[in-house]
Amino acid sequence: MSRRVALSVTAGVVVLGGAGAFALAHAGEQSPALAHSTARYTAPGAQRDGSLTFVTEVKASSGVKNVKVLAWPADSEFAEKGLTEKDMAAVESAVCKPAGKHTARCTYTTTVTRADAQSSPHGVWHVAVLATAQDGSTTLDREAADFRIG
């Protein structure tokens, strides 16, 4: 093989290797991914409170920093204007526990009193989730799961 061909092949390997390393590094910085999201609403009874429980798995290569959860009625202002990350800033967080490499299982539970249920709009509700990874990347799923009141 001539010296010129050998240098071209070597340069090509270096370029491809660098591109591959860049692709792997970039893949490690992808936004968190949500999977298996479910919401379970239990209406309050005569002598007991009800509850809303939301569960999701979050995968983030840098680790999961926090997961914010907001239940909102399908016919609310968020349906018209769109829910934003800013809207999610002050909402409550789920409790997350490790569930495998780079994965956390996050659970949010809240009590629903009779007064809460009676004053809430009946119909379909959505659960919005804002997942933040340790590297600061975020994922907002405005309708990660649904449930019905009434």
Short mmCIF file of N, CA, C and O in Angstrom, two decimals, residues 9-139:
data_model
loop_
_atom_site.label_atom_id
_atom_site.label_comp_id
_atom_site.label_asym_id
_atom_site.label_seq_id
_atom_site.Cartn_x
_atom_site.Cartn_y
_atom_site.Cartn_z
N VAL A 9 -6.20 6.36 4.89
CA VAL A 9 -6.95 5.38 5.70
C VAL A 9 -6.83 5.73 7.17
O VAL A 9 -7.81 5.72 7.92
N THR A 10 -5.62 6.07 7.62
CA THR A 10 -5.41 6.43 9.02
C THR A 10 -6.23 7.67 9.39
O THR A 10 -6.88 7.71 10.43
N ALA A 11 -6.20 8.67 8.54
CA ALA A 11 -6.97 9.89 8.79
C ALA A 11 -8.46 9.58 8.85
O ALA A 11 -9.19 10.10 9.70
N GLY A 12 -8.94 8.71 7.97
CA GLY A 12 -10.35 8.33 7.98
C GLY A 12 -10.75 7.63 9.25
O GLY A 12 -11.81 7.87 9.82
N VAL A 13 -9.88 6.74 9.75
CA VAL A 13 -10.16 6.03 11.00
C VAL A 13 -10.23 7.01 12.16
O VAL A 13 -11.10 6.93 13.03
N VAL A 14 -9.30 7.97 12.19
CA VAL A 14 -9.29 8.97 13.26
C VAL A 14 -10.57 9.81 13.22
O VAL A 14 -11.20 10.04 14.24
N VAL A 15 -10.98 10.25 12.03
CA VAL A 15 -12.20 11.05 11.90
C VAL A 15 -13.42 10.25 12.32
O VAL A 15 -14.26 10.73 13.09
N LEU A 16 -13.53 9.03 11.85
CA LEU A 16 -14.68 8.19 12.21
C LEU A 16 -14.68 7.87 13.69
O LEU A 16 -15.73 7.87 14.34
N GLY A 17 -13.52 7.60 14.23
CA GLY A 17 -13.42 7.33 15.67
C GLY A 17 -13.86 8.52 16.50
O GLY A 17 -14.57 8.40 17.48
N GLY A 18 -13.41 9.72 16.08
CA GLY A 18 -13.82 10.94 16.77
C GLY A 18 -15.30 11.18 16.68
O GLY A 18 -15.96 11.57 17.64
N ALA A 19 -15.87 10.93 15.50
CA ALA A 19 -17.32 11.09 15.33
C ALA A 19 -18.07 10.10 16.19
O ALA A 19 -19.10 10.44 16.80
N GLY A 20 -17.56 8.89 16.29
CA GLY A 20 -18.21 7.88 17.14
C GLY A 20 -18.16 8.26 18.60
O GLY A 20 -19.13 8.12 19.33
N ALA A 21 -17.01 8.77 19.04
CA ALA A 21 -16.88 9.21 20.44
C ALA A 21 -17.82 10.38 20.72
O ALA A 21 -18.46 10.44 21.77
N PHE A 22 -17.93 11.31 19.76
CA PHE A 22 -18.86 12.43 19.91
C PHE A 22 -20.29 11.94 20.01
O PHE A 22 -21.06 12.40 20.84
N ALA A 23 -20.66 10.98 19.16
CA ALA A 23 -22.02 10.43 19.18
C ALA A 23 -22.32 9.75 20.51
O ALA A 23 -23.40 9.91 21.08
N LEU A 24 -21.34 9.01 21.05
CA LEU A 24 -21.55 8.36 22.35
C LEU A 24 -21.66 9.39 23.46
O LEU A 24 -22.50 9.26 24.34
N ALA A 25 -20.84 10.41 23.43
CA ALA A 25 -20.92 11.45 24.44
C ALA A 25 -22.25 12.18 24.36
O ALA A 25 -22.88 12.46 25.37
N HIS A 26 -22.70 12.47 23.14
CA HIS A 26 -23.98 13.14 22.96
C HIS A 26 -25.14 12.25 23.41
O HIS A 26 -26.09 12.73 24.01
N ALA A 27 -25.05 10.96 23.15
CA ALA A 27 -26.10 10.03 23.56
C ALA A 27 -26.23 10.01 25.07
O ALA A 27 -27.32 9.83 25.62
N GLY A 28 -25.14 10.23 25.78
CA GLY A 28 -25.18 10.25 27.24
C GLY A 28 -25.85 11.48 27.79
O GLY A 28 -26.18 11.55 28.95
N GLU A 29 -26.08 12.50 26.97
CA GLU A 29 -26.68 13.75 27.42
C GLU A 29 -28.13 13.91 26.96
O GLU A 29 -28.65 15.00 26.94
N GLN A 30 -28.77 12.84 26.57
CA GLN A 30 -30.14 12.93 26.11
C GLN A 30 -31.08 13.24 27.26
O GLN A 30 -30.80 12.94 28.41
N SER A 31 -32.20 13.84 26.94
CA SER A 31 -33.20 14.19 27.94
C SER A 31 -33.76 12.94 28.62
O SER A 31 -33.75 11.87 28.03
N PRO A 32 -34.27 13.11 29.84
CA PRO A 32 -34.86 11.96 30.53
C PRO A 32 -36.02 11.37 29.73
O PRO A 32 -36.73 12.09 29.02
N ALA A 33 -36.20 10.07 29.84
CA ALA A 33 -37.29 9.37 29.15
C ALA A 33 -38.25 8.79 30.17
O ALA A 33 -37.83 8.19 31.16
N LEU A 34 -39.56 8.97 29.93
CA LEU A 34 -40.59 8.43 30.82
C LEU A 34 -41.16 7.15 30.22
O LEU A 34 -41.32 7.05 29.00
N ALA A 35 -41.51 6.20 31.09
CA ALA A 35 -42.11 4.95 30.62
C ALA A 35 -43.06 4.41 31.69
O ALA A 35 -42.88 4.67 32.88
N HIS A 36 -44.03 3.66 31.25
CA HIS A 36 -44.96 2.94 32.14
C HIS A 36 -45.67 3.88 33.13
O HIS A 36 -45.83 3.55 34.30
N SER A 37 -46.11 5.03 32.66
CA SER A 37 -46.79 6.01 33.52
C SER A 37 -48.25 5.59 33.73
O SER A 37 -48.95 5.30 32.76
N THR A 38 -48.68 5.59 34.98
CA THR A 38 -50.07 5.25 35.31
C THR A 38 -50.58 6.18 36.41
O THR A 38 -49.82 6.63 37.26
N ALA A 39 -51.88 6.45 36.37
CA ALA A 39 -52.53 7.23 37.41
C ALA A 39 -53.72 6.43 37.93
O ALA A 39 -54.46 5.83 37.15
N ARG A 40 -53.88 6.41 39.25
CA ARG A 40 -55.02 5.72 39.86
C ARG A 40 -55.69 6.69 40.83
O ARG A 40 -55.08 7.17 41.77
N TYR A 41 -56.95 6.98 40.53
CA TYR A 41 -57.75 7.86 41.37
C TYR A 41 -58.76 7.02 42.13
O TYR A 41 -59.47 6.21 41.54
N THR A 42 -58.81 7.22 43.45
CA THR A 42 -59.81 6.57 44.30
C THR A 42 -60.65 7.66 44.93
O THR A 42 -60.12 8.52 45.66
N ALA A 43 -61.94 7.65 44.64
CA ALA A 43 -62.84 8.69 45.18
C ALA A 43 -62.99 8.52 46.68
O ALA A 43 -62.96 7.40 47.20
N PRO A 44 -63.17 9.62 47.38
CA PRO A 44 -63.42 9.53 48.82
C PRO A 44 -64.76 8.86 49.09
O PRO A 44 -65.69 8.97 48.30
N GLY A 45 -64.83 8.16 50.21
CA GLY A 45 -66.08 7.51 50.62
C GLY A 45 -66.71 8.28 51.77
O GLY A 45 -66.25 9.36 52.15
N ALA A 46 -67.74 7.70 52.32
CA ALA A 46 -68.47 8.35 53.41
C ALA A 46 -67.58 8.59 54.63
O ALA A 46 -67.67 9.63 55.27
N GLN A 47 -66.74 7.62 54.96
CA GLN A 47 -65.92 7.72 56.16
C GLN A 47 -64.42 7.74 55.90
O GLN A 47 -63.63 7.56 56.83
N ARG A 48 -64.02 7.92 54.64
CA ARG A 48 -62.58 7.88 54.34
C ARG A 48 -62.24 8.85 53.21
O ARG A 48 -63.07 9.15 52.37
N ASP A 49 -61.00 9.28 53.23
CA ASP A 49 -60.50 10.12 52.15
C ASP A 49 -60.16 9.24 50.95
O ASP A 49 -59.94 8.04 51.08
N GLY A 50 -60.11 9.86 49.81
CA GLY A 50 -59.68 9.18 48.60
C GLY A 50 -58.22 9.49 48.34
O GLY A 50 -57.52 10.07 49.19
N SER A 51 -57.74 9.14 47.14
CA SER A 51 -56.34 9.41 46.83
C SER A 51 -56.12 9.45 45.32
O SER A 51 -56.93 8.95 44.54
N LEU A 52 -55.01 10.06 44.96
CA LEU A 52 -54.51 10.02 43.59
C LEU A 52 -53.08 9.52 43.69
O LEU A 52 -52.27 10.09 44.43
N THR A 53 -52.78 8.45 42.96
CA THR A 53 -51.43 7.91 42.93
C THR A 53 -50.96 7.86 41.48
O THR A 53 -51.66 7.32 40.62
N PHE A 54 -49.81 8.44 41.24
CA PHE A 54 -49.20 8.44 39.92
C PHE A 54 -47.83 7.77 40.03
O PHE A 54 -47.06 8.05 40.95
N VAL A 55 -47.55 6.86 39.09
CA VAL A 55 -46.27 6.14 39.08
C VAL A 55 -45.69 6.20 37.67
O VAL A 55 -46.41 6.04 36.69
N THR A 56 -44.38 6.42 37.58
CA THR A 56 -43.69 6.41 36.29
C THR A 56 -42.26 5.95 36.49
O THR A 56 -41.72 6.04 37.59
N GLU A 57 -41.66 5.46 35.43
CA GLU A 57 -40.24 5.14 35.42
C GLU A 57 -39.55 6.21 34.60
O GLU A 57 -40.00 6.58 33.52
N VAL A 58 -38.44 6.72 35.14
CA VAL A 58 -37.67 7.76 34.46
C VAL A 58 -36.26 7.24 34.24
O VAL A 58 -35.61 6.79 35.17
N LYS A 59 -35.83 7.33 32.99
CA LYS A 59 -34.48 6.90 32.64
C LYS A 59 -33.68 8.13 32.22
O LYS A 59 -34.11 8.88 31.35
N ALA A 60 -32.53 8.33 32.88
CA ALA A 60 -31.64 9.45 32.55
C ALA A 60 -30.21 8.98 32.75
O ALA A 60 -29.87 8.51 33.84
N SER A 61 -29.40 9.08 31.72
CA SER A 61 -28.04 8.55 31.79
C SER A 61 -27.20 9.22 32.88
O SER A 61 -26.32 8.60 33.45
N SER A 62 -27.49 10.47 33.20
CA SER A 62 -26.75 11.16 34.25
C SER A 62 -27.39 10.98 35.62
O SER A 62 -26.86 11.46 36.62
N GLY A 63 -28.54 10.32 35.68
CA GLY A 63 -29.27 10.14 36.93
C GLY A 63 -30.47 11.08 37.00
O GLY A 63 -30.50 12.10 36.30
N VAL A 64 -31.42 10.74 37.83
CA VAL A 64 -32.64 11.54 37.96
C VAL A 64 -32.48 12.51 39.13
O VAL A 64 -32.20 12.09 40.25
N LYS A 65 -32.64 13.79 38.85
CA LYS A 65 -32.52 14.82 39.89
C LYS A 65 -33.85 14.99 40.61
O LYS A 65 -33.92 14.94 41.82
N ASN A 66 -34.94 15.23 39.84
CA ASN A 66 -36.27 15.33 40.44
C ASN A 66 -37.34 15.15 39.38
O ASN A 66 -37.09 15.25 38.19
N VAL A 67 -38.53 14.85 39.88
CA VAL A 67 -39.70 14.65 39.03
C VAL A 67 -40.86 15.42 39.66
O VAL A 67 -41.24 15.14 40.80
N LYS A 68 -41.39 16.39 38.93
CA LYS A 68 -42.52 17.20 39.39
C LYS A 68 -43.79 16.68 38.75
O LYS A 68 -43.78 16.28 37.58
N VAL A 69 -44.89 16.70 39.50
CA VAL A 69 -46.15 16.13 39.05
C VAL A 69 -47.28 17.13 39.27
O VAL A 69 -47.37 17.74 40.33
N LEU A 70 -48.15 17.27 38.26
CA LEU A 70 -49.31 18.15 38.36
C LEU A 70 -50.51 17.50 37.69
O LEU A 70 -50.44 17.15 36.51
N ALA A 71 -51.59 17.32 38.44
CA ALA A 71 -52.85 16.84 37.87
C ALA A 71 -53.66 18.06 37.45
O ALA A 71 -53.77 19.03 38.21
N TRP A 72 -54.22 18.00 36.23
CA TRP A 72 -54.99 19.15 35.74
C TRP A 72 -56.19 18.67 34.92
O TRP A 72 -56.10 17.69 34.20
N PRO A 73 -57.34 19.38 35.07
CA PRO A 73 -58.54 18.99 34.32
C PRO A 73 -58.37 19.23 32.83
O PRO A 73 -57.80 20.24 32.41
N ALA A 74 -58.88 18.32 32.03
CA ALA A 74 -58.74 18.40 30.56
C ALA A 74 -59.39 19.65 29.99
O ALA A 74 -58.98 20.13 28.94
N ASP A 75 -60.38 20.21 30.68
CA ASP A 75 -61.05 21.41 30.17
C ASP A 75 -60.56 22.69 30.84
O ASP A 75 -61.26 23.69 30.87
N SER A 76 -59.34 22.69 31.35
CA SER A 76 -58.80 23.87 32.04
C SER A 76 -58.06 24.78 31.07
O SER A 76 -57.92 24.49 29.89
N GLU A 77 -57.53 25.88 31.59
CA GLU A 77 -56.77 26.83 30.78
C GLU A 77 -55.52 26.20 30.17
O GLU A 77 -55.04 26.64 29.13
N PHE A 78 -54.97 25.17 30.83
CA PHE A 78 -53.78 24.51 30.29
C PHE A 78 -54.06 23.83 28.95
O PHE A 78 -53.17 23.70 28.12
N ALA A 79 -55.31 23.40 28.75
CA ALA A 79 -55.67 22.77 27.48
C ALA A 79 -55.61 23.79 26.35
O ALA A 79 -55.26 23.44 25.22
N GLU A 80 -55.92 25.04 26.65
CA GLU A 80 -55.92 26.09 25.63
C GLU A 80 -54.55 26.71 25.41
O GLU A 80 -54.08 26.83 24.29
N LYS A 81 -53.90 27.10 26.51
CA LYS A 81 -52.63 27.83 26.38
C LYS A 81 -51.42 26.92 26.37
O LYS A 81 -50.34 27.34 25.97
N GLY A 82 -51.56 25.69 26.82
CA GLY A 82 -50.43 24.77 26.88
C GLY A 82 -49.67 24.91 28.18
O GLY A 82 -49.37 26.02 28.62
N LEU A 83 -49.38 23.83 28.79
CA LEU A 83 -48.65 23.78 30.06
C LEU A 83 -47.16 23.93 29.76
O LEU A 83 -46.65 23.33 28.83
N THR A 84 -46.45 24.73 30.55
CA THR A 84 -45.03 24.97 30.32
C THR A 84 -44.19 24.49 31.51
O THR A 84 -44.73 24.23 32.59
N GLU A 85 -42.89 24.42 31.31
CA GLU A 85 -41.98 24.08 32.41
C GLU A 85 -42.09 25.11 33.53
O GLU A 85 -41.98 24.76 34.70
N LYS A 86 -42.32 26.36 33.18
CA LYS A 86 -42.48 27.41 34.18
C LYS A 86 -43.70 27.13 35.07
O LYS A 86 -43.66 27.35 36.28
N ASP A 87 -44.78 26.62 34.47
CA ASP A 87 -45.98 26.27 35.24
C ASP A 87 -45.67 25.15 36.24
O ASP A 87 -46.30 25.07 37.29
N MET A 88 -44.71 24.32 35.91
CA MET A 88 -44.39 23.16 36.74
C MET A 88 -43.39 23.48 37.85
O MET A 88 -43.16 22.65 38.74
N ALA A 89 -42.82 24.65 37.85
CA ALA A 89 -41.74 25.00 38.78
C ALA A 89 -42.13 24.85 40.25
O ALA A 89 -41.34 24.39 41.06
N ALA A 90 -43.33 25.24 40.61
CA ALA A 90 -43.72 25.26 42.02
C ALA A 90 -44.60 24.08 42.44
O ALA A 90 -45.11 24.08 43.55
N VAL A 91 -44.77 23.09 41.58
CA VAL A 91 -45.63 21.97 41.94
C VAL A 91 -44.87 20.94 42.77
O VAL A 91 -43.65 21.00 42.91
N GLU A 92 -45.59 19.97 43.31
CA GLU A 92 -45.00 18.98 44.20
C GLU A 92 -44.16 17.96 43.44
O GLU A 92 -44.38 17.73 42.24
N SER A 93 -43.22 17.37 44.16
CA SER A 93 -42.33 16.37 43.57
C SER A 93 -42.76 14.96 43.94
O SER A 93 -43.32 14.73 45.00
N ALA A 94 -42.45 14.04 43.04
CA ALA A 94 -42.65 12.62 43.31
C ALA A 94 -41.46 12.12 44.13
O ALA A 94 -40.40 12.74 44.16
N VAL A 95 -41.64 10.97 44.76
CA VAL A 95 -40.56 10.30 45.47
C VAL A 95 -39.97 9.27 44.52
O VAL A 95 -40.71 8.41 44.01
N CYS A 96 -38.67 9.36 44.27
CA CYS A 96 -38.02 8.47 43.30
C CYS A 96 -37.04 7.53 44.00
O CYS A 96 -36.29 7.95 44.89
N LYS A 97 -37.07 6.27 43.57
CA LYS A 97 -36.16 5.25 44.10
C LYS A 97 -35.49 4.56 42.92
O LYS A 97 -36.13 4.35 41.89
N PRO A 98 -34.22 4.17 43.09
CA PRO A 98 -33.52 3.48 42.00
C PRO A 98 -34.28 2.22 41.55
O PRO A 98 -34.81 1.48 42.39
N ALA A 99 -34.28 1.99 40.24
CA ALA A 99 -34.97 0.82 39.68
C ALA A 99 -34.15 0.20 38.55
O ALA A 99 -34.70 -0.29 37.58
N GLY A 100 -32.85 0.29 38.65
CA GLY A 100 -31.97 -0.22 37.61
C GLY A 100 -30.97 0.83 37.22
O GLY A 100 -30.98 1.96 37.73
N LYS A 101 -30.08 0.46 36.32
CA LYS A 101 -29.03 1.38 35.88
C LYS A 101 -29.66 2.58 35.17
O LYS A 101 -30.39 2.43 34.20
N HIS A 102 -29.40 3.77 35.70
CA HIS A 102 -29.88 5.04 35.12
C HIS A 102 -31.40 5.17 35.15
O HIS A 102 -31.95 6.00 34.45
N THR A 103 -32.11 4.34 35.92
CA THR A 103 -33.57 4.37 35.95
C THR A 103 -34.06 4.54 37.38
O THR A 103 -33.52 3.94 38.31
N ALA A 104 -35.10 5.35 37.54
CA ALA A 104 -35.75 5.53 38.84
C ALA A 104 -37.24 5.29 38.68
O ALA A 104 -37.83 5.63 37.66
N ARG A 105 -37.85 4.70 39.71
CA ARG A 105 -39.30 4.52 39.76
C ARG A 105 -39.82 5.61 40.69
O ARG A 105 -39.47 5.66 41.86
N CYS A 106 -40.66 6.48 40.14
CA CYS A 106 -41.12 7.65 40.87
C CYS A 106 -42.61 7.55 41.16
O CYS A 106 -43.39 7.22 40.27
N THR A 107 -42.97 7.84 42.40
CA THR A 107 -44.35 7.73 42.84
C THR A 107 -44.78 9.04 43.50
O THR A 107 -44.07 9.59 44.34
N TYR A 108 -45.95 9.50 43.10
CA TYR A 108 -46.56 10.68 43.71
C TYR A 108 -47.93 10.27 44.22
O TYR A 108 -48.74 9.70 43.48
N THR A 109 -48.18 10.54 45.49
CA THR A 109 -49.49 10.22 46.09
C THR A 109 -49.98 11.43 46.86
O THR A 109 -49.22 12.08 47.58
N THR A 110 -51.27 11.73 46.70
CA THR A 110 -51.88 12.81 47.46
C THR A 110 -53.26 12.37 47.93
O THR A 110 -53.93 11.56 47.28
N THR A 111 -53.67 12.92 49.04
CA THR A 111 -54.98 12.63 49.61
C THR A 111 -56.03 13.50 48.93
O THR A 111 -55.77 14.67 48.63
N VAL A 112 -57.21 12.94 48.70
CA VAL A 112 -58.32 13.67 48.12
C VAL A 112 -59.48 13.60 49.12
O VAL A 112 -60.04 12.53 49.37
N THR A 113 -59.83 14.75 49.70
CA THR A 113 -60.93 14.78 50.66
C THR A 113 -62.26 14.89 49.90
O THR A 113 -62.29 15.16 48.70
N ARG A 114 -63.34 14.71 50.63
CA ARG A 114 -64.67 14.87 50.01
C ARG A 114 -64.84 16.28 49.46
O ARG A 114 -65.37 16.49 48.37
N ALA A 115 -64.37 17.26 50.24
CA ALA A 115 -64.48 18.66 49.80
C ALA A 115 -63.67 18.88 48.52
O ALA A 115 -64.13 19.58 47.61
N ASP A 116 -62.48 18.29 48.45
CA ASP A 116 -61.65 18.40 47.24
C ASP A 116 -62.41 17.83 46.05
O ASP A 116 -62.48 18.45 44.98
N ALA A 117 -62.95 16.65 46.20
CA ALA A 117 -63.63 15.97 45.10
C ALA A 117 -64.88 16.73 44.66
O ALA A 117 -65.16 16.83 43.46
N GLN A 118 -65.62 17.28 45.62
CA GLN A 118 -66.84 18.01 45.28
C GLN A 118 -66.55 19.33 44.58
O GLN A 118 -67.32 19.77 43.72
N SER A 119 -65.43 19.97 44.92
CA SER A 119 -65.12 21.27 44.32
C SER A 119 -64.30 21.14 43.03
O SER A 119 -64.10 22.14 42.34
N SER A 120 -63.85 19.95 42.70
CA SER A 120 -63.05 19.74 41.49
C SER A 120 -63.94 19.49 40.29
O SER A 120 -64.99 18.88 40.40
N PRO A 121 -63.51 19.96 39.12
CA PRO A 121 -64.28 19.69 37.91
C PRO A 121 -64.37 18.19 37.65
O PRO A 121 -63.38 17.47 37.81
N HIS A 122 -65.55 17.73 37.28
CA HIS A 122 -65.72 16.32 36.95
C HIS A 122 -65.32 16.08 35.51
O HIS A 122 -65.36 16.98 34.69
N GLY A 123 -64.89 14.87 35.24
CA GLY A 123 -64.49 14.51 33.88
C GLY A 123 -63.05 14.03 33.85
O GLY A 123 -62.48 13.62 34.86
N VAL A 124 -62.46 14.12 32.67
CA VAL A 124 -61.09 13.63 32.45
C VAL A 124 -60.07 14.62 32.99
O VAL A 124 -60.21 15.83 32.81
N TRP A 125 -59.07 14.09 33.65
CA TRP A 125 -57.92 14.85 34.14
C TRP A 125 -56.66 14.24 33.54
O TRP A 125 -56.61 13.04 33.25
N HIS A 126 -55.66 15.08 33.36
CA HIS A 126 -54.35 14.63 32.88
C HIS A 126 -53.33 14.80 34.00
O HIS A 126 -53.50 15.65 34.87
N VAL A 127 -52.27 14.01 33.94
CA VAL A 127 -51.15 14.19 34.85
C VAL A 127 -49.96 14.64 34.02
O VAL A 127 -49.54 13.95 33.09
N ALA A 128 -49.44 15.82 34.35
CA ALA A 128 -48.25 16.35 33.68
C ALA A 128 -47.03 16.02 34.53
O ALA A 128 -47.10 16.01 35.76
N VAL A 129 -45.92 15.74 33.85
CA VAL A 129 -44.69 15.37 34.54
C VAL A 129 -43.53 16.17 33.95
O VAL A 129 -43.37 16.24 32.73
N LEU A 130 -42.73 16.75 34.83
CA LEU A 130 -41.49 17.40 34.43
C LEU A 130 -40.35 16.64 35.10
O LEU A 130 -40.20 16.68 36.33
N ALA A 131 -39.59 15.90 34.30
CA ALA A 131 -38.45 15.13 34.81
C ALA A 131 -37.17 15.91 34.53
O ALA A 131 -36.96 16.38 33.41
N THR A 132 -36.33 16.03 35.54
CA THR A 132 -35.05 16.72 35.41
C THR A 132 -33.93 15.76 35.75
O THR A 132 -33.95 15.13 36.81
N ALA A 133 -32.96 15.66 34.84
CA ALA A 133 -31.80 14.79 35.06
C ALA A 133 -30.72 15.54 35.83
O ALA A 133 -30.76 16.78 35.94
N GLN A 134 -29.75 14.81 36.35
CA GLN A 134 -28.65 15.42 37.09
C GLN A 134 -27.87 16.41 36.23
O GLN A 134 -27.33 17.39 36.75
N ASP A 135 -27.81 16.18 34.92
CA ASP A 135 -27.06 17.08 34.04
C ASP A 135 -27.88 18.32 33.65
O ASP A 135 -27.42 19.15 32.87
N GLY A 136 -29.11 18.45 34.18
CA GLY A 136 -29.94 19.62 33.92
C GLY A 136 -30.90 19.48 32.76
O GLY A 136 -31.75 20.34 32.56
N SER A 137 -30.78 18.42 31.97
CA SER A 137 -31.71 18.24 30.85
C SER A 137 -33.10 17.89 31.41
O SER A 137 -33.22 17.33 32.49
N THR A 138 -34.13 18.28 30.67
CA THR A 138 -35.50 18.08 31.15
C THR A 138 -36.38 17.46 30.07
O THR A 138 -36.10 17.55 28.88
N THR A 139 -37.46 16.84 30.54
CA THR A 139 -38.52 16.34 29.67
C THR A 139 -39.84 16.72 30.31
O THR A 139 -40.07 16.45 31.49
#
